[in-house]
Amino acid sequence: MRTVQRLADSGSDAGGAQRAGLRVLRVLLISTYDLGHQPFGLASPAAWLRAAGAAVTCLDLAVQRLAPEAVRQADMIALYLPMHTATRLAARLVPQLRTLNSDAYLCAYGLYAPVNAAFLHELGMRAVIGGEFEEPLLTVVNALGAGLDPGSVLGDGGEVVSMSRQAFRVPDRSGLPLLNNYAFLTLPDGTRRTVGYTEATRGCKHLCRHCPVVPVYGGRFRVVQRDIVLADIAGQVEQGAEHITFGDPDFFNGPAHALVVVKSLHQRFPQLTYDVTIKIEHLIKHRELLPVLRDTGCVLVTSAVESVDERILGFLDKRHTGEEFVAVVEMFRQLGLHLNPTFVAFTPWISLAGYLEFLGEIYRLGLVDHVAPVQYAIRLLIPEGSRLLELAPIGALVQPFDHEALVYPWVHPDPEVDQLQRDLFRLVQRRLAEGRSRAAIFTEIWRVAAERCGCPERAGEVVLPDRPSAVPQLSEPWYCCAEPTELQLTPSAV
């Protein structure tokens, strides 16, 4: 698959197809799951394709049913694959799409498309697009409208990773389900806020070994122009958004751009709150910017801490230390900002004792209310293209690629560790379904871990009341680096 900076001119002017006398192409964009968000990955290309004259229908199967008639009428069906779960769900969907419409041109786009290109071609995808996908999708549509083979235009058999510096369009969210169908934010007083979603940057300039962004962007990131970001947010506020999630892999990849966006946003919508994702390394490096986030409405900062074990952090190439994580916790406490740390709790290098130490650190730092319970049961994901495969210790542990699960399975040297992960995942599922609090779930996880570690005398060291969290929470706190299970293929389960 080639990486390109810019594709040839694709005729993206509004109404280009009609003025050129080409037939209007009927395009169906489908998302299967996007972490509880109204998909930017549907709304953004929809704007580009509609401006070029295509008749675009969007379906978000996380909250909608498949519309057979829309499938039958489509000339082109494009599946948005932003994460692993979405890709597996899409794979199950493709046979149904082909039965309903065997003539439609099928393509896949998004972060998980290029790393699974061979598998997607086997499913029947004619084009596989990664990186900055809007421009290549437009190229496909214009080629089809002109009666050409898009593969010949894209090159490399229709596989492309575009690193184009695009001039974005304001995402077109018309036809998508209303925002109240998606994740919401709950404040400590119990108030719920309707959540919108946008992206100010895509890609990342860092190379963490386990990160799914790295195989596609390779240390690069691209900026969505400020006016586009603000216009997208304004449109969602009109739809009822009271809070915005910025989906950037790291909001401080471009700190100057980020600050301009949030300052402008706060000036225009002073009551609007937001959350962002920023790595520990950047929170330390740009600590002087944190008061600006707080003062412009940021109520939650997600950070992929991953581990409190220095050795594991080294394997993952996270570029921060346990001491720096502790320093960030204290910084946030002093500033009155809320940290939402995420973890890959189960890796090939964790031990039963190490897992109990991890829980102990969460408790010692006063982070029980800050950590979504699913984080205690997440298992390392090793997809195709992962930098983890560069590590000799991983090579000795992984099994051949599983084309159904789309991962390199691995087995922990201690089978008791794998059993603990499975048991805790099921425990978390049950307790969340019962409406138990983060504190109550942590207490039970601590007890189980202490007993499995051979330290039953420590099981009673942590006893927290079943109380509401004092930290703002998103209703869908999933994160993207977990190895899949059948339970995880039901997004609402997490």
CSV table of C-alpha atoms in Angstrom, one decimal:
chain,number,residue,atom,x,y,z
A,1,MET,CA,0.0,0.0,0.0
A,2,ARG,CA,1.4,3.4,-0.9
A,3,THR,CA,1.5,6.5,1.2
A,4,VAL,CA,0.8,9.6,-0.8
A,5,GLN,CA,1.0,13.3,0.1
A,6,ARG,CA,-1.7,14.4,-2.3
A,7,LEU,CA,-3.8,12.6,-4.9
A,8,ALA,CA,-4.3,14.0,-8.3
A,9,ASP,CA,-6.9,16.6,-8.7
A,10,SER,CA,-10.2,14.9,-8.0
A,11,GLY,CA,-12.6,17.6,-9.2
A,12,SER,CA,-14.0,18.4,-5.7
A,13,ASP,CA,-15.9,21.6,-6.7
A,14,ALA,CA,-19.6,21.6,-5.7
A,15,GLY,CA,-21.8,20.1,-8.2
A,16,GLY,CA,-18.9,19.0,-10.4
A,17,ALA,CA,-20.5,15.8,-11.4
A,18,GLN,CA,-23.7,17.4,-12.6
A,19,ARG,CA,-21.9,20.2,-14.5
A,20,ALA,CA,-19.7,17.6,-16.2
A,21,GLY,CA,-22.8,15.7,-17.3
A,22,LEU,CA,-21.8,12.7,-15.2
A,23,ARG,CA,-24.5,10.6,-13.4
A,24,VAL,CA,-25.2,11.3,-9.8
A,25,LEU,CA,-23.6,8.6,-7.7
A,26,ARG,CA,-25.6,7.2,-4.8
A,27,VAL,CA,-23.2,6.6,-1.9
A,28,LEU,CA,-23.9,4.9,1.4
A,29,LEU,CA,-21.5,5.6,4.3
A,30,ILE,CA,-21.7,3.2,7.2
A,31,SER,CA,-20.3,3.2,10.7
A,32,THR,CA,-20.7,0.2,12.9
A,33,TYR,CA,-19.2,1.6,16.1
A,34,ASP,CA,-17.3,4.8,17.1
A,35,LEU,CA,-17.0,4.8,20.9
A,36,GLY,CA,-20.5,6.3,21.5
A,37,HIS,CA,-19.9,9.3,19.3
A,38,GLN,CA,-21.9,10.7,16.4
A,39,PRO,CA,-19.3,9.7,13.8
A,40,PHE,CA,-17.1,12.5,12.5
A,41,GLY,CA,-15.9,9.8,10.0
A,42,LEU,CA,-19.3,9.9,8.4
A,43,ALA,CA,-20.1,13.6,8.6
A,44,SER,CA,-16.8,14.8,7.2
A,45,PRO,CA,-16.7,12.7,4.0
A,46,ALA,CA,-20.4,13.3,3.6
A,47,ALA,CA,-19.7,17.0,3.2
A,48,TRP,CA,-17.0,16.4,0.6
A,49,LEU,CA,-19.1,14.0,-1.5
A,50,ARG,CA,-22.3,16.0,-1.3
A,51,ALA,CA,-20.4,19.1,-2.4
A,52,ALA,CA,-19.2,17.1,-5.5
A,53,GLY,CA,-22.8,16.2,-6.4
A,54,ALA,CA,-23.1,12.7,-4.9
A,55,ALA,CA,-26.3,11.6,-3.2
A,56,VAL,CA,-25.0,10.5,0.2
A,57,THR,CA,-26.9,8.5,2.9
A,58,CYS,CA,-25.2,7.9,6.3
A,59,LEU,CA,-26.0,5.0,8.6
A,60,ASP,CA,-24.6,4.6,12.1
A,61,LEU,CA,-25.4,1.0,13.0
A,62,ALA,CA,-24.4,1.6,16.7
A,63,VAL,CA,-27.8,3.4,17.1
A,64,GLN,CA,-29.7,2.6,13.9
A,65,ARG,CA,-30.8,-0.5,12.1
A,66,LEU,CA,-29.5,-1.4,8.7
A,67,ALA,CA,-31.7,0.0,5.9
A,68,PRO,CA,-32.0,-2.6,3.2
A,69,GLU,CA,-33.4,-0.3,0.6
A,70,ALA,CA,-30.5,2.2,1.1
A,71,VAL,CA,-28.1,-0.7,0.5
A,72,ARG,CA,-30.0,-1.9,-2.6
A,73,GLN,CA,-29.9,1.6,-4.1
A,74,ALA,CA,-26.3,2.4,-3.5
A,75,ASP,CA,-23.7,2.5,-6.3
A,76,MET,CA,-21.0,2.7,-3.7
A,77,ILE,CA,-20.9,1.5,-0.1
A,78,ALA,CA,-18.0,2.7,2.2
A,79,LEU,CA,-17.5,1.3,5.6
A,80,TYR,CA,-15.8,3.5,8.3
A,81,LEU,CA,-13.3,1.6,10.4
A,82,PRO,CA,-11.9,3.8,13.1
A,83,MET,CA,-11.1,1.0,15.6
A,84,HIS,CA,-10.8,-2.7,16.1
A,85,THR,CA,-14.3,-3.4,17.3
A,86,ALA,CA,-15.8,-1.5,14.4
A,87,THR,CA,-13.7,-3.5,12.0
A,88,ARG,CA,-14.9,-6.9,13.3
A,89,LEU,CA,-18.5,-5.7,13.4
A,90,ALA,CA,-18.1,-4.5,9.8
A,91,ALA,CA,-16.7,-7.9,8.7
A,92,ARG,CA,-19.8,-9.6,10.0
A,93,LEU,CA,-21.9,-7.1,8.1
A,94,VAL,CA,-20.3,-7.4,4.6
A,95,PRO,CA,-21.9,-10.7,3.6
A,96,GLN,CA,-25.4,-9.1,4.2
A,97,LEU,CA,-24.4,-6.1,2.2
A,98,ARG,CA,-23.3,-8.2,-0.7
A,99,THR,CA,-26.4,-10.3,-0.6
A,100,LEU,CA,-28.6,-7.1,-0.8
A,101,ASN,CA,-26.5,-5.5,-3.5
A,102,SER,CA,-23.9,-7.5,-5.3
A,103,ASP,CA,-23.2,-4.7,-7.8
A,104,ALA,CA,-22.2,-1.9,-5.3
A,105,TYR,CA,-18.6,-0.8,-5.2
A,106,LEU,CA,-17.4,-1.7,-1.7
A,107,CYS,CA,-14.6,0.2,0.0
A,108,ALA,CA,-13.3,0.6,3.6
A,109,TYR,CA,-11.7,3.6,5.1
A,110,GLY,CA,-10.4,4.8,8.5
A,111,LEU,CA,-7.6,3.9,10.9
A,112,TYR,CA,-8.0,0.2,10.9
A,113,ALA,CA,-8.5,-0.2,7.1
A,114,PRO,CA,-4.9,-0.2,5.8
A,115,VAL,CA,-3.5,-2.5,8.4
A,116,ASN,CA,-6.2,-5.0,7.6
A,117,ALA,CA,-6.1,-4.5,3.8
A,118,ALA,CA,-5.6,-8.1,2.8
A,119,PHE,CA,-8.5,-9.3,5.0
A,120,LEU,CA,-10.7,-6.5,3.7
A,121,HIS,CA,-9.9,-7.4,0.1
A,122,GLU,CA,-10.9,-11.0,0.8
A,123,LEU,CA,-14.2,-9.7,2.1
A,124,GLY,CA,-14.8,-7.9,-1.2
A,125,MET,CA,-13.5,-4.4,-0.6
A,126,ARG,CA,-12.3,-2.8,-3.9
A,127,ALA,CA,-10.6,0.1,-2.3
A,128,VAL,CA,-8.9,0.4,1.2
A,129,ILE,CA,-8.1,3.9,2.3
A,130,GLY,CA,-6.3,5.1,5.4
A,131,GLY,CA,-4.9,8.4,6.8
A,132,GLU,CA,-6.7,11.5,5.5
A,133,PHE,CA,-9.5,9.7,3.8
A,134,GLU,CA,-11.8,12.4,2.5
A,135,GLU,CA,-9.8,13.2,-0.6
A,136,PRO,CA,-9.3,9.6,-1.7
A,137,LEU,CA,-13.0,8.9,-1.2
A,138,LEU,CA,-13.8,11.8,-3.4
A,139,THR,CA,-11.4,10.4,-6.0
A,140,VAL,CA,-13.3,7.1,-5.9
A,141,VAL,CA,-16.6,8.7,-6.3
A,142,ASN,CA,-15.5,10.9,-9.2
A,143,ALA,CA,-13.9,7.9,-10.9
A,144,LEU,CA,-17.1,5.9,-10.6
A,145,GLY,CA,-19.2,8.8,-11.8
A,146,ALA,CA,-17.0,9.1,-14.9
A,147,GLY,CA,-17.2,5.3,-15.6
A,148,LEU,CA,-13.6,4.7,-14.6
A,149,ASP,CA,-12.1,2.0,-12.4
A,150,PRO,CA,-11.1,3.8,-9.1
A,151,GLY,CA,-8.3,1.3,-8.6
A,152,SER,CA,-6.6,2.6,-11.7
A,153,VAL,CA,-6.9,6.1,-10.4
A,154,LEU,CA,-5.8,5.4,-6.8
A,155,GLY,CA,-3.1,3.0,-7.9
A,156,ASP,CA,-1.7,-0.1,-6.0
A,157,GLY,CA,-4.9,-2.0,-6.5
A,158,GLY,CA,-7.0,0.6,-4.7
A,159,GLU,CA,-4.9,0.7,-1.5
A,160,VAL,CA,-3.8,4.1,-0.3
A,161,VAL,CA,-2.7,5.8,2.9
A,162,SER,CA,-3.1,9.6,2.2
A,163,MET,CA,-1.0,12.1,4.2
A,164,SER,CA,-2.5,15.0,2.3
A,165,ARG,CA,-2.7,18.3,4.1
A,166,GLN,CA,-6.4,18.7,3.3
A,167,ALA,CA,-8.5,21.9,3.2
A,168,PHE,CA,-11.3,20.4,5.3
A,169,ARG,CA,-15.0,21.1,4.8
A,170,VAL,CA,-17.5,21.6,7.7
A,171,PRO,CA,-18.8,18.2,8.5
A,172,ASP,CA,-22.3,17.6,7.2
A,173,ARG,CA,-24.3,15.9,10.0
A,174,SER,CA,-27.7,16.1,8.3
A,175,GLY,CA,-29.3,12.7,8.3
A,176,LEU,CA,-27.3,11.4,11.2
A,177,PRO,CA,-29.2,10.4,14.5
A,178,LEU,CA,-29.6,13.2,17.0
A,179,LEU,CA,-26.9,13.7,19.6
A,180,ASN,CA,-29.2,12.5,22.4
A,181,ASN,CA,-28.8,9.0,20.9
A,182,TYR,CA,-25.1,9.0,21.9
A,183,ALA,CA,-22.9,9.1,24.9
A,184,PHE,CA,-23.6,11.7,27.6
A,185,LEU,CA,-21.6,13.3,30.3
A,186,THR,CA,-22.7,13.0,34.0
A,187,LEU,CA,-21.4,15.7,36.3
A,188,PRO,CA,-20.8,15.0,40.1
A,189,ASP,CA,-24.2,16.5,41.0
A,190,GLY,CA,-26.0,14.1,38.7
A,191,THR,CA,-26.6,16.5,35.9
A,192,ARG,CA,-26.4,15.0,32.4
A,193,ARG,CA,-25.0,16.9,29.4
A,194,THR,CA,-25.5,16.0,25.8
A,195,VAL,CA,-22.2,15.4,24.1
A,196,GLY,CA,-21.0,16.3,20.7
A,197,TYR,CA,-17.8,15.2,19.0
A,198,THR,CA,-15.2,16.7,16.7
A,199,GLU,CA,-11.5,16.5,15.8
A,200,ALA,CA,-9.0,19.4,15.7
A,201,THR,CA,-6.1,17.2,14.6
A,202,ARG,CA,-5.6,13.6,13.3
A,203,GLY,CA,-2.7,11.3,13.6
A,204,CYS,CA,0.1,11.7,16.2
A,205,LYS,CA,3.7,12.7,16.2
A,206,HIS,CA,4.6,10.0,18.7
A,207,LEU,CA,5.4,6.3,18.2
A,208,CYS,CA,4.0,4.4,21.2
A,209,ARG,CA,4.5,0.7,20.3
A,210,HIS,CA,0.9,-0.4,21.1
A,211,CYS,CA,-0.9,2.5,19.6
A,212,PRO,CA,-3.1,1.8,16.5
A,213,VAL,CA,-2.4,5.3,15.1
A,214,VAL,CA,1.3,4.6,14.6
A,215,PRO,CA,1.2,2.0,11.8
A,216,VAL,CA,-0.9,4.4,9.6
A,217,TYR,CA,0.5,7.9,10.5
A,218,GLY,CA,4.0,6.9,11.4
A,219,GLY,CA,4.7,9.9,13.7
A,220,ARG,CA,2.8,12.5,11.6
A,221,PHE,CA,-0.3,14.5,12.4
A,222,ARG,CA,-2.6,16.7,10.4
A,223,VAL,CA,-4.5,19.8,11.5
A,224,VAL,CA,-8.2,20.4,10.9
A,225,GLN,CA,-8.5,24.1,10.2
A,226,ARG,CA,-9.7,26.2,13.2
A,227,ASP,CA,-12.7,27.7,11.4
A,228,ILE,CA,-13.9,24.2,10.4
A,229,VAL,CA,-13.6,22.9,13.9
A,230,LEU,CA,-15.5,25.9,15.4
A,231,ALA,CA,-18.2,25.7,12.7
A,232,ASP,CA,-18.6,22.0,13.3
A,233,ILE,CA,-19.0,22.6,17.1
A,234,ALA,CA,-21.4,25.5,16.5
A,235,GLY,CA,-23.6,23.2,14.4
A,236,GLN,CA,-23.7,20.6,17.1
A,237,VAL,CA,-24.5,23.3,19.8
A,238,GLU,CA,-27.5,24.1,17.6
A,239,GLN,CA,-28.5,20.4,17.8
A,240,GLY,CA,-28.3,20.5,21.6
A,241,ALA,CA,-24.7,19.8,22.4
A,242,GLU,CA,-23.7,21.0,25.9
A,243,HIS,CA,-20.3,19.3,26.0
A,244,ILE,CA,-17.8,18.5,23.2
A,245,THR,CA,-15.4,15.6,23.1
A,246,PHE,CA,-12.3,16.4,21.1
A,247,GLY,CA,-11.3,13.0,19.5
A,248,ASP,CA,-7.7,14.0,18.7
A,249,PRO,CA,-5.2,11.2,19.6
A,250,ASP,CA,-3.3,13.9,21.4
A,251,PHE,CA,-4.8,17.4,21.8
A,252,PHE,CA,-1.3,18.9,22.5
A,253,ASN,CA,0.4,17.6,19.3
A,254,GLY,CA,-0.2,21.1,18.1
A,255,PRO,CA,-0.6,23.1,21.4
A,256,ALA,CA,-0.8,26.5,19.7
A,257,HIS,CA,-3.6,25.3,17.4
A,258,ALA,CA,-5.3,23.7,20.4
A,259,LEU,CA,-5.3,26.9,22.5
A,260,VAL,CA,-6.6,29.0,19.7
A,261,VAL,CA,-9.5,26.6,19.3
A,262,VAL,CA,-10.5,26.4,22.9
A,263,LYS,CA,-10.1,30.1,23.6
A,264,SER,CA,-12.3,30.9,20.6
A,265,LEU,CA,-14.8,28.2,21.6
A,266,HIS,CA,-15.1,29.5,25.1
A,267,GLN,CA,-15.5,33.1,23.9
A,268,ARG,CA,-18.4,32.1,21.7
A,269,PHE,CA,-20.0,29.4,24.0
A,270,PRO,CA,-18.9,30.2,27.6
A,271,GLN,CA,-21.3,27.6,29.1
A,272,LEU,CA,-20.0,24.8,26.8
A,273,THR,CA,-17.7,22.2,28.5
A,274,TYR,CA,-15.3,19.8,26.8
A,275,ASP,CA,-12.8,17.0,27.2
A,276,VAL,CA,-9.6,16.2,25.5
A,277,THR,CA,-6.9,13.4,25.3
A,278,ILE,CA,-3.3,14.3,26.1
A,279,LYS,CA,-0.4,12.0,26.9
A,280,ILE,CA,1.5,12.3,30.2
A,281,GLU,CA,4.6,13.5,28.4
A,282,HIS,CA,2.8,16.5,27.0
A,283,LEU,CA,1.0,17.3,30.3
A,284,ILE,CA,4.4,17.6,31.9
A,285,LYS,CA,6.0,19.5,29.0
A,286,HIS,CA,3.1,22.0,28.6
A,287,ARG,CA,2.0,22.2,32.2
A,288,GLU,CA,1.8,26.0,31.9
A,289,LEU,CA,-1.1,25.5,29.5
A,290,LEU,CA,-3.3,23.5,31.8
A,291,PRO,CA,-4.9,26.5,33.5
A,292,VAL,CA,-6.0,27.7,30.1
A,293,LEU,CA,-7.8,24.4,29.6
A,294,ARG,CA,-9.5,24.6,33.0
A,295,ASP,CA,-10.5,28.3,32.4
A,296,THR,CA,-12.0,27.6,29.0
A,297,GLY,CA,-14.3,24.8,30.1
A,298,CYS,CA,-12.3,21.6,30.1
A,299,VAL,CA,-13.7,19.2,32.7
A,300,LEU,CA,-11.9,16.0,31.9
A,301,VAL,CA,-8.5,15.1,30.4
A,302,THR,CA,-8.0,11.5,29.3
A,303,SER,CA,-4.4,10.3,29.3
A,304,ALA,CA,-3.2,6.8,28.2
A,305,VAL,CA,-1.1,6.1,31.2
A,306,GLU,CA,-1.2,2.3,30.4
A,307,SER,CA,0.9,1.1,33.4
A,308,VAL,CA,2.6,2.1,36.6
A,309,ASP,CA,5.4,-0.4,36.1
A,310,GLU,CA,8.6,1.2,34.6
A,311,ARG,CA,9.5,-1.9,32.7
A,312,ILE,CA,6.2,-2.2,31.0
A,313,LEU,CA,6.2,1.5,30.2
A,314,GLY,CA,9.6,0.9,28.5
A,315,PHE,CA,8.2,-2.0,26.4
A,316,LEU,CA,5.3,0.2,25.3
A,317,ASP,CA,7.7,3.1,24.5
A,318,LYS,CA,5.4,5.5,26.4
A,319,ARG,CA,8.2,8.1,27.1
A,320,HIS,CA,7.0,8.9,30.6
A,321,THR,CA,7.8,7.5,34.0
A,322,GLY,CA,5.7,6.5,37.0
A,323,GLU,CA,7.0,9.5,38.9
A,324,GLU,CA,5.8,11.8,36.1
A,325,PHE,CA,2.3,10.2,36.3
A,326,VAL,CA,2.2,10.9,40.0
A,327,ALA,CA,3.3,14.5,39.3
A,328,VAL,CA,0.5,14.9,36.8
A,329,VAL,CA,-2.0,13.6,39.3
A,330,GLU,CA,-0.9,16.2,41.8
A,331,MET,CA,-0.9,19.0,39.2
A,332,PHE,CA,-4.4,18.2,38.3
A,333,ARG,CA,-5.5,18.1,41.9
A,334,GLN,CA,-4.0,21.5,42.6
A,335,LEU,CA,-5.6,23.0,39.4
A,336,GLY,CA,-9.0,21.5,40.0
A,337,LEU,CA,-8.9,19.6,36.7
A,338,HIS,CA,-10.1,16.0,36.5
A,339,LEU,CA,-7.8,13.3,35.1
A,340,ASN,CA,-9.3,10.3,33.3
A,341,PRO,CA,-6.4,7.8,33.2
A,342,THR,CA,-6.6,4.8,31.0
A,343,PHE,CA,-4.6,1.6,31.3
A,344,VAL,CA,-3.6,-1.6,29.5
A,345,ALA,CA,-3.8,-3.5,32.8
A,346,PHE,CA,-2.9,-7.0,31.3
A,347,THR,CA,0.2,-7.4,29.3
A,348,PRO,CA,2.6,-10.3,28.8
A,349,TRP,CA,4.9,-8.7,31.5
A,350,ILE,CA,2.4,-8.2,34.3
A,351,SER,CA,2.4,-10.6,37.2
A,352,LEU,CA,-0.3,-11.3,39.8
A,353,ALA,CA,1.7,-9.4,42.4
A,354,GLY,CA,2.3,-6.6,39.9
A,355,TYR,CA,-1.4,-6.4,39.2
A,356,LEU,CA,-2.1,-6.0,42.9
A,357,GLU,CA,0.5,-3.3,43.0
A,358,PHE,CA,-1.2,-1.5,40.1
A,359,LEU,CA,-4.5,-1.5,42.0
A,360,GLY,CA,-2.7,-0.3,45.1
A,361,GLU,CA,-1.2,2.7,43.3
A,362,ILE,CA,-4.7,3.7,42.0
A,363,TYR,CA,-6.0,3.5,45.5
A,364,ARG,CA,-3.0,5.4,47.0
A,365,LEU,CA,-3.3,8.2,44.5
A,366,GLY,CA,-7.0,8.6,45.2
A,367,LEU,CA,-7.9,7.8,41.6
A,368,VAL,CA,-10.6,5.2,42.2
A,369,ASP,CA,-13.4,7.6,41.2
A,370,HIS,CA,-11.3,8.7,38.1
A,371,VAL,CA,-10.8,5.3,36.5
A,372,ALA,CA,-13.6,3.6,34.5
A,373,PRO,CA,-13.9,0.0,35.8
A,374,VAL,CA,-13.4,-1.6,32.4
A,375,GLN,CA,-9.8,-0.2,32.5
A,376,TYR,CA,-8.9,-2.8,35.2
A,377,ALA,CA,-9.7,-5.6,32.8
A,378,ILE,CA,-8.2,-4.4,29.5
A,379,ARG,CA,-5.8,-6.8,27.8
A,380,LEU,CA,-3.1,-5.7,25.3
A,381,LEU,CA,-4.2,-5.8,21.7
A,382,ILE,CA,-1.6,-6.7,19.0
A,383,PRO,CA,-3.1,-6.0,15.6
A,384,GLU,CA,-1.4,-6.3,12.2
A,385,GLY,CA,1.4,-3.6,11.8
A,386,SER,CA,1.8,-3.1,15.5
A,387,ARG,CA,5.3,-1.9,16.6
A,388,LEU,CA,5.0,-4.4,19.5
A,389,LEU,CA,6.0,-7.1,17.0
A,390,GLU,CA,9.5,-5.5,16.9
A,391,LEU,CA,10.1,-6.7,20.4
A,392,ALA,CA,11.9,-10.1,20.8
A,393,PRO,CA,9.9,-11.0,23.9
A,394,ILE,CA,6.7,-10.5,22.0
A,395,GLY,CA,7.8,-12.7,19.2
A,396,ALA,CA,8.3,-15.6,21.5
A,397,LEU,CA,4.8,-15.2,22.9
A,398,VAL,CA,2.5,-14.4,20.0
A,399,GLN,CA,0.7,-17.0,18.0
A,400,PRO,CA,0.0,-16.9,14.2
A,401,PHE,CA,-2.3,-14.0,13.1
A,402,ASP,CA,-6.0,-14.8,13.8
A,403,HIS,CA,-7.9,-13.7,10.7
A,404,GLU,CA,-11.2,-13.8,12.4
A,405,ALA,CA,-10.2,-11.8,15.6
A,406,LEU,CA,-7.8,-9.6,13.5
A,407,VAL,CA,-5.0,-9.9,16.2
A,408,TYR,CA,-1.9,-11.8,17.0
A,409,PRO,CA,-3.1,-13.8,20.0
A,410,TRP,CA,-0.8,-14.1,22.9
A,411,VAL,CA,-0.8,-16.2,26.0
A,412,HIS,CA,0.6,-15.1,29.3
A,413,PRO,CA,3.4,-17.2,30.7
A,414,ASP,CA,1.4,-17.6,33.9
A,415,PRO,CA,-2.1,-19.0,33.0
A,416,GLU,CA,-3.4,-17.6,36.3
A,417,VAL,CA,-2.9,-14.1,35.0
A,418,ASP,CA,-5.0,-14.8,31.9
A,419,GLN,CA,-7.7,-16.4,34.0
A,420,LEU,CA,-7.8,-13.3,36.3
A,421,GLN,CA,-8.3,-11.0,33.3
A,422,ARG,CA,-11.2,-13.1,32.0
A,423,ASP,CA,-12.8,-13.3,35.4
A,424,LEU,CA,-12.4,-9.6,36.1
A,425,PHE,CA,-13.8,-8.6,32.7
A,426,ARG,CA,-16.9,-10.7,33.4
A,427,LEU,CA,-17.2,-9.2,36.9
A,428,VAL,CA,-17.0,-5.7,35.5
A,429,GLN,CA,-19.6,-6.4,32.9
A,430,ARG,CA,-22.0,-7.7,35.6
A,431,ARG,CA,-21.5,-4.9,38.1
A,432,LEU,CA,-21.9,-2.2,35.5
A,433,ALA,CA,-25.1,-3.8,34.3
A,434,GLU,CA,-26.3,-3.7,37.9
A,435,GLY,CA,-25.5,0.0,38.2
A,436,ARG,CA,-22.7,-0.4,40.8
A,437,SER,CA,-20.4,2.5,41.4
A,438,ARG,CA,-16.8,2.7,40.5
A,439,ALA,CA,-15.8,2.5,44.2
A,440,ALA,CA,-17.9,-0.6,44.8
A,441,ILE,CA,-16.5,-2.3,41.7
A,442,PHE,CA,-12.9,-1.4,42.7
A,443,THR,CA,-13.5,-2.9,46.2
A,444,GLU,CA,-14.6,-6.2,44.7
A,445,ILE,CA,-11.7,-6.2,42.1
A,446,TRP,CA,-9.2,-5.6,44.9
A,447,ARG,CA,-10.6,-8.5,46.9
A,448,VAL,CA,-10.4,-10.9,44.0
A,449,ALA,CA,-6.9,-9.8,43.0
A,450,ALA,CA,-5.6,-10.2,46.6
A,451,GLU,CA,-7.0,-13.7,46.9
A,452,ARG,CA,-5.6,-14.8,43.5
A,453,CYS,CA,-2.2,-13.2,44.4
A,454,GLY,CA,-2.1,-15.5,47.4
A,455,CYS,CA,-2.6,-12.7,49.8
A,456,PRO,CA,-6.1,-13.3,51.3
A,457,GLU,CA,-5.1,-11.4,54.4
A,458,ARG,CA,-5.0,-8.2,52.2
A,459,ALA,CA,-8.5,-8.7,50.8
A,460,GLY,CA,-10.0,-6.4,53.4
A,461,GLU,CA,-7.5,-3.6,53.1
A,462,VAL,CA,-9.7,-1.7,50.6
A,463,VAL,CA,-13.4,-1.3,51.5
A,464,LEU,CA,-15.0,1.7,49.8
A,465,PRO,CA,-18.7,2.6,50.1
A,466,ASP,CA,-21.0,2.2,47.1
A,467,ARG,CA,-21.2,5.9,46.4
A,468,PRO,CA,-21.6,8.1,43.3
A,469,SER,CA,-18.4,9.3,41.7
A,470,ALA,CA,-17.1,12.8,42.5
A,471,VAL,CA,-15.6,13.0,39.0
A,472,PRO,CA,-17.4,13.9,35.7
A,473,GLN,CA,-18.0,10.7,33.7
A,474,LEU,CA,-18.7,9.9,30.1
A,475,SER,CA,-21.3,7.2,29.7
A,476,GLU,CA,-19.2,5.2,27.3
A,477,PRO,CA,-15.7,5.2,28.7
A,478,TRP,CA,-14.2,2.6,26.3
A,479,TYR,CA,-10.7,2.9,25.0
A,480,CYS,CA,-9.2,1.4,21.9
A,481,CYS,CA,-6.3,-0.9,22.9
A,482,ALA,CA,-8.1,-3.9,24.4
A,483,GLU,CA,-7.9,-7.4,23.0
A,484,PRO,CA,-11.4,-8.3,21.7
A,485,THR,CA,-13.7,-10.9,23.3
A,486,GLU,CA,-17.2,-11.8,22.2
A,487,LEU,CA,-18.5,-9.5,25.0
A,488,GLN,CA,-16.6,-6.6,23.5
A,489,LEU,CA,-18.3,-7.1,20.1
A,490,THR,CA,-21.4,-5.7,21.8
A,491,PRO,CA,-20.4,-2.0,22.2
A,492,SER,CA,-23.2,-1.3,24.7
A,493,ALA,CA,-21.7,-3.9,27.0
A,494,VAL,CA,-18.8,-1.6,28.0
